[in-house]
Each structure stands twice: as structure tokens, then as C-alpha cells.
């Protein structure tokens, strides 16, 4: 029953986060300044989650140094850095919802590399290094850079999305190193609020207009991202992170692009290019090399259950 529940939560999270790439594009095209958009998203989500933490937990605020440490790490990397890079990256006309989701799908590969550096139990063999190289190659294939114009909008946009994936992966690993006592709801609420504050600062430094568009598309995108993709989505994410660990939970990145591609096609009429498909396959092949032993074990368990 627990495995089925985990699988259901995993699939739901992939669907919600995949559609989030489409909502981000919609909000940006409706006139939201990118970093301000991300900041307001987490203003709303953070307040919602803090109210839920007060209601649902016995510890609604951080108390110890370890508690504040994990909040700061999650706020800076999983929320502020990830979303600032992602939202600015998606402003590029050449970065579709599906392409952004595929670049973010590099997160499990990057998580393995970060885990090798920061989690002693993780090991990266020669085959693992080849897998990491394949993952990075997949991003190059997807971006199809013009080497005569490496600062073109699409290349820069996809590089920013890559930095978002790297920030998220590092945050996932570092939060596992800190022995804190925070309930998931409390961690999420305070990390969202602090992350939003950091993004408001970044928005001001970038010189973005501090105005919120009030059109229907902008408000619908903000509502979806704040309530479903953020408040509900990250609650599920942190729960599964605690159960499965940073590498397994980031497998959600391989399912989310499917929903992002479908949503982009149906809602925004975004075509899925051959480079996007090939890049995804190469990145996934890299992950399979990195986690080959775990995958073989899982396949063996499935065969035994079917026998």
C-alpha cells in the first residue's frame, strides 16, 4: 500500500510540475516581470503553507540552529536560485515549456554528482562519470547552440535553466546533510517565505517594474503556480524526499517533461522539436548508467512479483 501511495503521489507531482512550465510561460507572456513573478508566487504559497503549518503541526517555526540552517539552504537554492534562473530562462522566445522541462530533467544526474561530493554513502564510478557526461551532452543536443553566437537568446535562456537545475539538485542534497527537527510543512513555509524575500531583492536589483498584471491569464497562472505547483506540490516533494532520498525523488523530472510537452502543445501550440526529444533520451540514458544497479534491482523485483 505504501509503495502504491508513493507511486500515486509521484505521478501527481510530475503532472502538476510539468504543467507548471506552461503556466510560467503564460504568466510571463501576460506581462509579469520574471523574478517578481517567482517572488509573488512564493509570497502567496508561503503564507498559505505557514497557516497550514500552524494548524497541522506542533512546531510552526524553526527553533534550533539546524532548523534555521535547513530553511536557509532550501530558501536560497531550492526556491530563490532555482526559480530566479528558471523564470528568467523561460523569458527567452526559443525556450519552450517542453525544452525547459527537459533541461530541468538533468536534475537527477546533477543530484548524483552533488551527492558524490557531499554524501559519503554515494559513489560515482567510471561508468557513473560516463552517465554524467551523457546527461550534459543531452543538454547540448537540446540547446543546439550556434557556436558563432553563443550569447544568443535561446542558448543563454537554456543555460539559465541549466543553472536552475543545478541549484535545485544541490539544494536537495544539502538539505539531507542537516539534522533538523522541522516538520515538512514548517520547512516548506519558512523556506518559501525567505526564498520569496530573496527573490524580491533580486527583482529590485535587476530593475524590474514592481507591478503585477491583473489580466485573466496572469492571475490564473499565478493562482495555479502558488496553490497547486508550490504549496501542494512542494509539500508532496518534501514528503517523498524524506521517504525516497534526493536521487529517487528527482526522477519526477523525467515524467514532468511529458506533461509539459502535452500542455505546451494543447494550451500554447508549442511544437516539440526533434532536438528536444533526442536531448531527453540522451539525458535519460545518462541517468540509467548512473543508477544501473538500482534499476536492475527494481526490474528483478518486478519480475518476481509477476511470476
Coordinates of C-alpha atoms in Angstrom, one line a residue:
X1 CA 0.0 0.0 0.0
X2 CA 2.8 2.4 0.9
X3 CA 4.5 1.8 -2.5
X4 CA 1.3 2.4 -4.3
X5 CA 0.7 5.6 -2.4
X6 CA 4.3 6.8 -3.2
X7 CA 3.7 6.0 -6.9
X8 CA 0.4 7.9 -6.9
X9 CA 2.0 10.9 -5.2
X10 CA 4.9 10.8 -7.6
X11 CA 2.7 10.8 -10.7
X12 CA 0.6 13.6 -9.4
X13 CA 3.6 15.7 -8.6
X14 CA 5.0 15.1 -12.1
X15 CA 1.7 16.2 -13.7
X16 CA 1.4 19.3 -11.5
X17 CA 5.1 20.3 -12.0
X18 CA 5.0 19.5 -15.7
X19 CA 2.0 21.8 -16.3
X20 CA 3.8 24.5 -14.2
X21 CA 6.3 25.1 -17.1
X22 CA 3.3 26.0 -19.2
X23 CA 1.8 28.3 -16.5
X24 CA 5.2 30.1 -16.2
X25 CA 5.3 30.8 -19.9
X26 CA 1.6 32.0 -19.7
X27 CA 2.3 34.4 -16.8
X28 CA 5.5 35.8 -18.4
X29 CA 3.7 36.4 -21.7
X30 CA 0.9 38.1 -19.8
X31 CA 3.3 40.8 -18.6
X32 CA 4.8 39.5 -15.3
X33 CA 8.5 40.5 -14.8
X34 CA 10.2 37.1 -14.3
X35 CA 11.8 37.3 -10.9
X36 CA 8.9 39.4 -9.4
X37 CA 6.6 36.7 -10.8
X38 CA 8.5 34.0 -8.9
X39 CA 8.7 36.1 -5.8
X40 CA 4.9 36.8 -5.7
X41 CA 4.2 33.1 -6.4
X42 CA 6.0 32.3 -3.1
X43 CA 4.6 35.2 -1.2
X44 CA 1.2 33.6 -1.7
X45 CA 2.3 30.0 -1.3
X46 CA 4.4 30.7 1.8
X47 CA 1.6 32.4 3.6
X48 CA -0.7 29.5 2.7
X49 CA 1.8 27.0 4.0
X50 CA 2.6 28.9 7.1
X51 CA -1.1 28.9 8.0
X52 CA -1.2 25.2 7.4
X53 CA 1.9 24.6 9.5
X54 CA 0.3 26.5 12.4
X55 CA -2.8 24.3 12.1
X56 CA -1.3 20.9 11.4
X57 CA 2.0 20.8 13.3
X58 CA 3.3 21.2 16.9
X59 CA 6.3 23.2 15.6
X60 CA 5.2 26.0 13.3
X61 CA 8.6 27.9 13.4
X62 CA 12.3 27.0 13.4
X63 CA 13.8 26.8 16.8
X64 CA 17.4 25.4 16.6
X65 CA 20.4 26.4 14.6
X66 CA 19.9 23.3 12.5
X67 CA 16.3 24.2 11.8
X68 CA 17.3 27.7 10.5
X69 CA 20.2 26.2 8.5
X70 CA 18.0 23.8 6.6
X71 CA 15.5 26.7 6.0
X72 CA 18.2 28.9 4.6
X73 CA 19.6 26.2 2.3
X74 CA 16.2 25.4 0.9
X75 CA 15.2 29.0 0.6
X76 CA 18.5 30.0 -1.2
X77 CA 18.8 27.0 -3.6
X78 CA 15.5 25.2 -4.0
X79 CA 13.4 28.3 -4.1
X80 CA 15.3 31.5 -4.8
X81 CA 18.1 30.4 -7.1
X82 CA 16.1 27.7 -8.9
X83 CA 13.1 29.8 -9.6
X84 CA 15.0 33.0 -10.4
X85 CA 17.1 31.2 -13.0
X86 CA 14.2 29.2 -14.4
X87 CA 11.8 32.2 -14.8
X88 CA 14.4 34.4 -16.4
X89 CA 15.5 31.5 -18.6
X90 CA 11.9 30.9 -19.8
X91 CA 11.6 34.6 -21.0
X92 CA 13.7 33.5 -24.0
X93 CA 11.5 33.1 -27.0
X94 CA 13.5 30.0 -28.0
X95 CA 12.9 28.1 -24.7
X96 CA 9.6 26.2 -24.9
X97 CA 7.8 24.7 -21.9
X98 CA 9.0 21.2 -23.0
X99 CA 12.6 22.3 -23.6
X100 CA 12.8 23.9 -20.1
X101 CA 11.3 20.8 -18.5
X102 CA 13.8 18.6 -20.3
X103 CA 16.8 20.7 -19.1
X104 CA 15.4 20.5 -15.6
X105 CA 15.2 16.7 -16.1
X106 CA 19.0 16.8 -15.8
X107 CA 18.5 17.3 -12.0
X108 CA 18.8 13.6 -11.1
X109 CA 22.1 13.4 -12.9
X110 CA 23.4 16.5 -11.2
X111 CA 22.0 15.3 -7.9
X112 CA 24.1 12.2 -8.2
X113 CA 27.2 14.3 -8.8
X114 CA 26.5 16.6 -5.9
X115 CA 25.7 13.6 -3.7
X116 CA 29.1 12.2 -4.5
X117 CA 30.7 15.3 -3.2
X118 CA 28.5 15.8 -0.1
X119 CA 27.0 12.5 0.9
X120 CA 29.7 9.9 1.9
X121 CA 27.4 7.0 1.1
X122 CA 27.2 7.9 -2.5
X123 CA 29.8 6.8 -5.0
X124 CA 30.4 7.8 -8.6
X125 CA 32.3 5.1 -10.7
X126 CA 33.8 5.4 -14.1
X127 CA 30.5 4.3 -15.6
X128 CA 28.8 6.9 -13.5
X129 CA 31.1 9.6 -14.9
X130 CA 30.1 8.5 -18.4
X131 CA 26.5 8.8 -17.4
X132 CA 27.1 12.3 -16.1
X133 CA 28.8 13.2 -19.4
X134 CA 25.8 11.8 -21.3
X135 CA 23.5 13.9 -19.3
X136 CA 25.5 17.1 -20.1
X137 CA 25.7 16.0 -23.7
X138 CA 21.9 15.8 -23.8
X139 CA 21.6 19.4 -22.8
X140 CA 23.9 20.4 -25.6
X141 CA 21.9 18.4 -28.1
X142 CA 18.7 20.0 -26.9
X143 CA 20.0 23.6 -27.0
X144 CA 21.7 23.0 -30.4
X145 CA 24.0 26.0 -29.7
X146 CA 25.1 28.3 -32.5
X147 CA 28.9 28.4 -31.8
X148 CA 29.2 31.5 -33.8
X149 CA 26.7 33.2 -31.5
X150 CA 27.0 31.6 -28.1
X151 CA 25.3 34.6 -26.4
X152 CA 22.1 34.1 -28.5
X153 CA 18.8 34.3 -26.6
X154 CA 18.0 30.6 -26.8
X155 CA 21.4 29.4 -25.7
X156 CA 21.6 31.9 -22.8
X157 CA 18.0 31.0 -21.8
X158 CA 18.7 27.3 -21.7
X159 CA 22.0 27.9 -19.8
X160 CA 20.0 29.8 -17.1
X161 CA 17.5 26.8 -16.9
X162 CA 20.6 24.5 -16.5
X163 CA 21.8 26.7 -13.6
X164 CA 18.3 26.3 -12.1
X165 CA 18.5 22.5 -12.3
X166 CA 22.0 22.6 -10.7
X167 CA 20.7 24.8 -7.9
X168 CA 17.8 22.6 -7.2
X169 CA 19.9 19.4 -7.2
X170 CA 22.4 20.9 -4.8
X171 CA 19.6 22.1 -2.5
X172 CA 18.1 18.6 -2.5
X173 CA 21.4 17.1 -1.4
X174 CA 22.4 19.7 1.2
X175 CA 19.1 19.5 3.0
X176 CA 19.7 15.8 3.6
X177 CA 23.0 16.7 5.3
X178 CA 21.4 18.8 8.1
X179 CA 20.0 17.0 11.1
X180 CA 17.0 19.3 11.7
X181 CA 13.7 18.7 13.6
X182 CA 11.3 20.6 11.4
X183 CA 8.1 19.1 10.1
X184 CA 7.8 19.2 6.3
X185 CA 5.1 21.8 6.4
X186 CA 7.1 24.2 8.6
X187 CA 10.3 23.8 6.5
X188 CA 8.3 24.4 3.3
X189 CA 6.5 27.5 4.7
X190 CA 9.6 29.3 6.0
X191 CA 11.8 28.4 3.1
X192 CA 9.2 29.7 0.7
X193 CA 8.8 33.0 2.6
X194 CA 12.6 33.5 2.9
X195 CA 13.1 32.5 -0.7
X196 CA 10.4 35.0 -1.8
X197 CA 12.2 37.7 0.1
X198 CA 15.4 36.9 -1.6
X199 CA 13.7 37.0 -5.0
X200 CA 12.1 40.4 -4.3
X201 CA 15.7 41.7 -3.6
X202 CA 16.9 40.1 -6.9
X203 CA 14.0 41.7 -8.7
X204 CA 14.8 45.1 -7.4
X205 CA 18.5 44.8 -8.2
X206 CA 17.5 43.7 -11.8
X207 CA 15.5 46.9 -12.1
X208 CA 12.2 45.0 -12.9
X209 CA 9.0 47.0 -12.8
X210 CA 7.3 46.4 -9.4
X211 CA 3.8 46.0 -10.8
X212 CA 1.5 42.9 -11.0
X213 CA -0.5 42.5 -14.2
X214 CA -4.2 42.0 -13.5
X215 CA -5.2 40.2 -16.7
X216 CA -7.0 36.8 -16.5
X217 CA -4.1 34.8 -17.9
X218 CA -1.7 36.4 -15.4
X219 CA -3.9 35.8 -12.4
X220 CA -4.8 32.2 -13.4
X221 CA -1.1 31.4 -13.9
X222 CA -0.2 32.9 -10.5
X223 CA -3.0 31.0 -8.8
X224 CA -2.0 27.7 -10.3
X225 CA 1.7 28.1 -9.5
X226 CA 1.1 29.4 -6.0
X227 CA -1.5 26.9 -4.8
X228 CA -1.0 23.7 -6.8
X229 CA 2.5 23.7 -8.1
X230 CA 4.0 25.4 -4.9
X231 CA 2.0 24.9 -1.7
X232 CA 0.7 21.4 -2.6
X233 CA 3.5 20.4 -5.0
X234 CA 6.4 21.1 -2.6
X235 CA 4.5 19.5 0.3
X236 CA 4.4 16.3 -1.7
X237 CA 8.0 16.8 -2.9
X238 CA 9.5 17.1 0.6
X239 CA 7.5 14.2 1.9
X240 CA 8.8 12.0 -0.9
X241 CA 12.3 13.4 -0.5
X242 CA 12.2 12.2 3.1
X243 CA 10.9 8.8 2.1
X244 CA 12.9 8.1 -1.1
X245 CA 16.1 10.3 -0.9
X246 CA 17.3 13.0 -3.2
X247 CA 18.2 10.9 -6.2
X248 CA 15.0 8.8 -6.5
X249 CA 12.6 11.7 -5.9
X250 CA 14.2 13.8 -8.6
X251 CA 13.1 11.1 -11.1
X252 CA 10.0 13.2 -11.2
X253 CA 12.0 15.3 -13.6
X254 CA 11.8 12.5 -16.2
X255 CA 8.0 12.4 -16.1
X256 CA 7.3 16.1 -15.9
X257 CA 8.5 16.9 -19.4
X258 CA 5.8 14.6 -20.9
X259 CA 3.1 16.7 -19.2
X260 CA 5.0 19.9 -20.1
X261 CA 5.1 18.9 -23.7
X262 CA 1.4 18.0 -23.8
X263 CA 0.4 21.2 -22.0
X264 CA 2.6 23.3 -24.2
X265 CA 1.1 21.7 -27.3
X266 CA -2.6 21.9 -26.2
X267 CA -2.5 25.3 -24.4
X268 CA 0.2 27.3 -26.2
X269 CA 0.6 25.4 -29.5
X270 CA 4.3 24.8 -28.8
X271 CA 5.8 22.2 -31.1
X272 CA 8.1 19.5 -29.7
X273 CA 11.3 19.6 -31.7
X274 CA 13.5 16.6 -32.6
X275 CA 16.3 18.1 -30.6
X276 CA 14.1 18.2 -27.5
X277 CA 13.2 14.5 -27.9
X278 CA 16.8 13.4 -28.6
X279 CA 18.2 15.6 -25.7
X280 CA 15.7 14.0 -23.3
X281 CA 16.6 10.4 -24.4
X282 CA 20.4 11.1 -24.0
X283 CA 19.8 12.7 -20.6
X284 CA 17.7 9.7 -19.5
X285 CA 20.4 7.3 -20.8
X286 CA 22.9 9.1 -18.6
X287 CA 20.7 8.6 -15.6
X288 CA 20.2 4.9 -16.4
X289 CA 24.0 4.5 -16.4
X290 CA 24.3 6.3 -13.1
X291 CA 21.6 4.2 -11.4
X292 CA 22.1 1.0 -13.3
X293 CA 22.4 -1.2 -10.2
X294 CA 19.3 0.2 -8.6
X295 CA 17.4 -0.2 -11.8
X296 CA 18.5 -3.8 -12.2
X297 CA 17.3 -4.5 -8.7
X298 CA 13.9 -2.8 -9.3
X299 CA 13.4 -4.8 -12.5
X300 CA 14.2 -8.0 -10.7
X301 CA 11.7 -7.2 -8.0
X302 CA 9.0 -6.5 -10.7
X303 CA 9.7 -9.8 -12.4
X304 CA 9.5 -11.7 -9.1
X305 CA 6.1 -10.0 -8.3
X306 CA 4.8 -11.0 -11.8
X307 CA 6.0 -14.6 -11.6

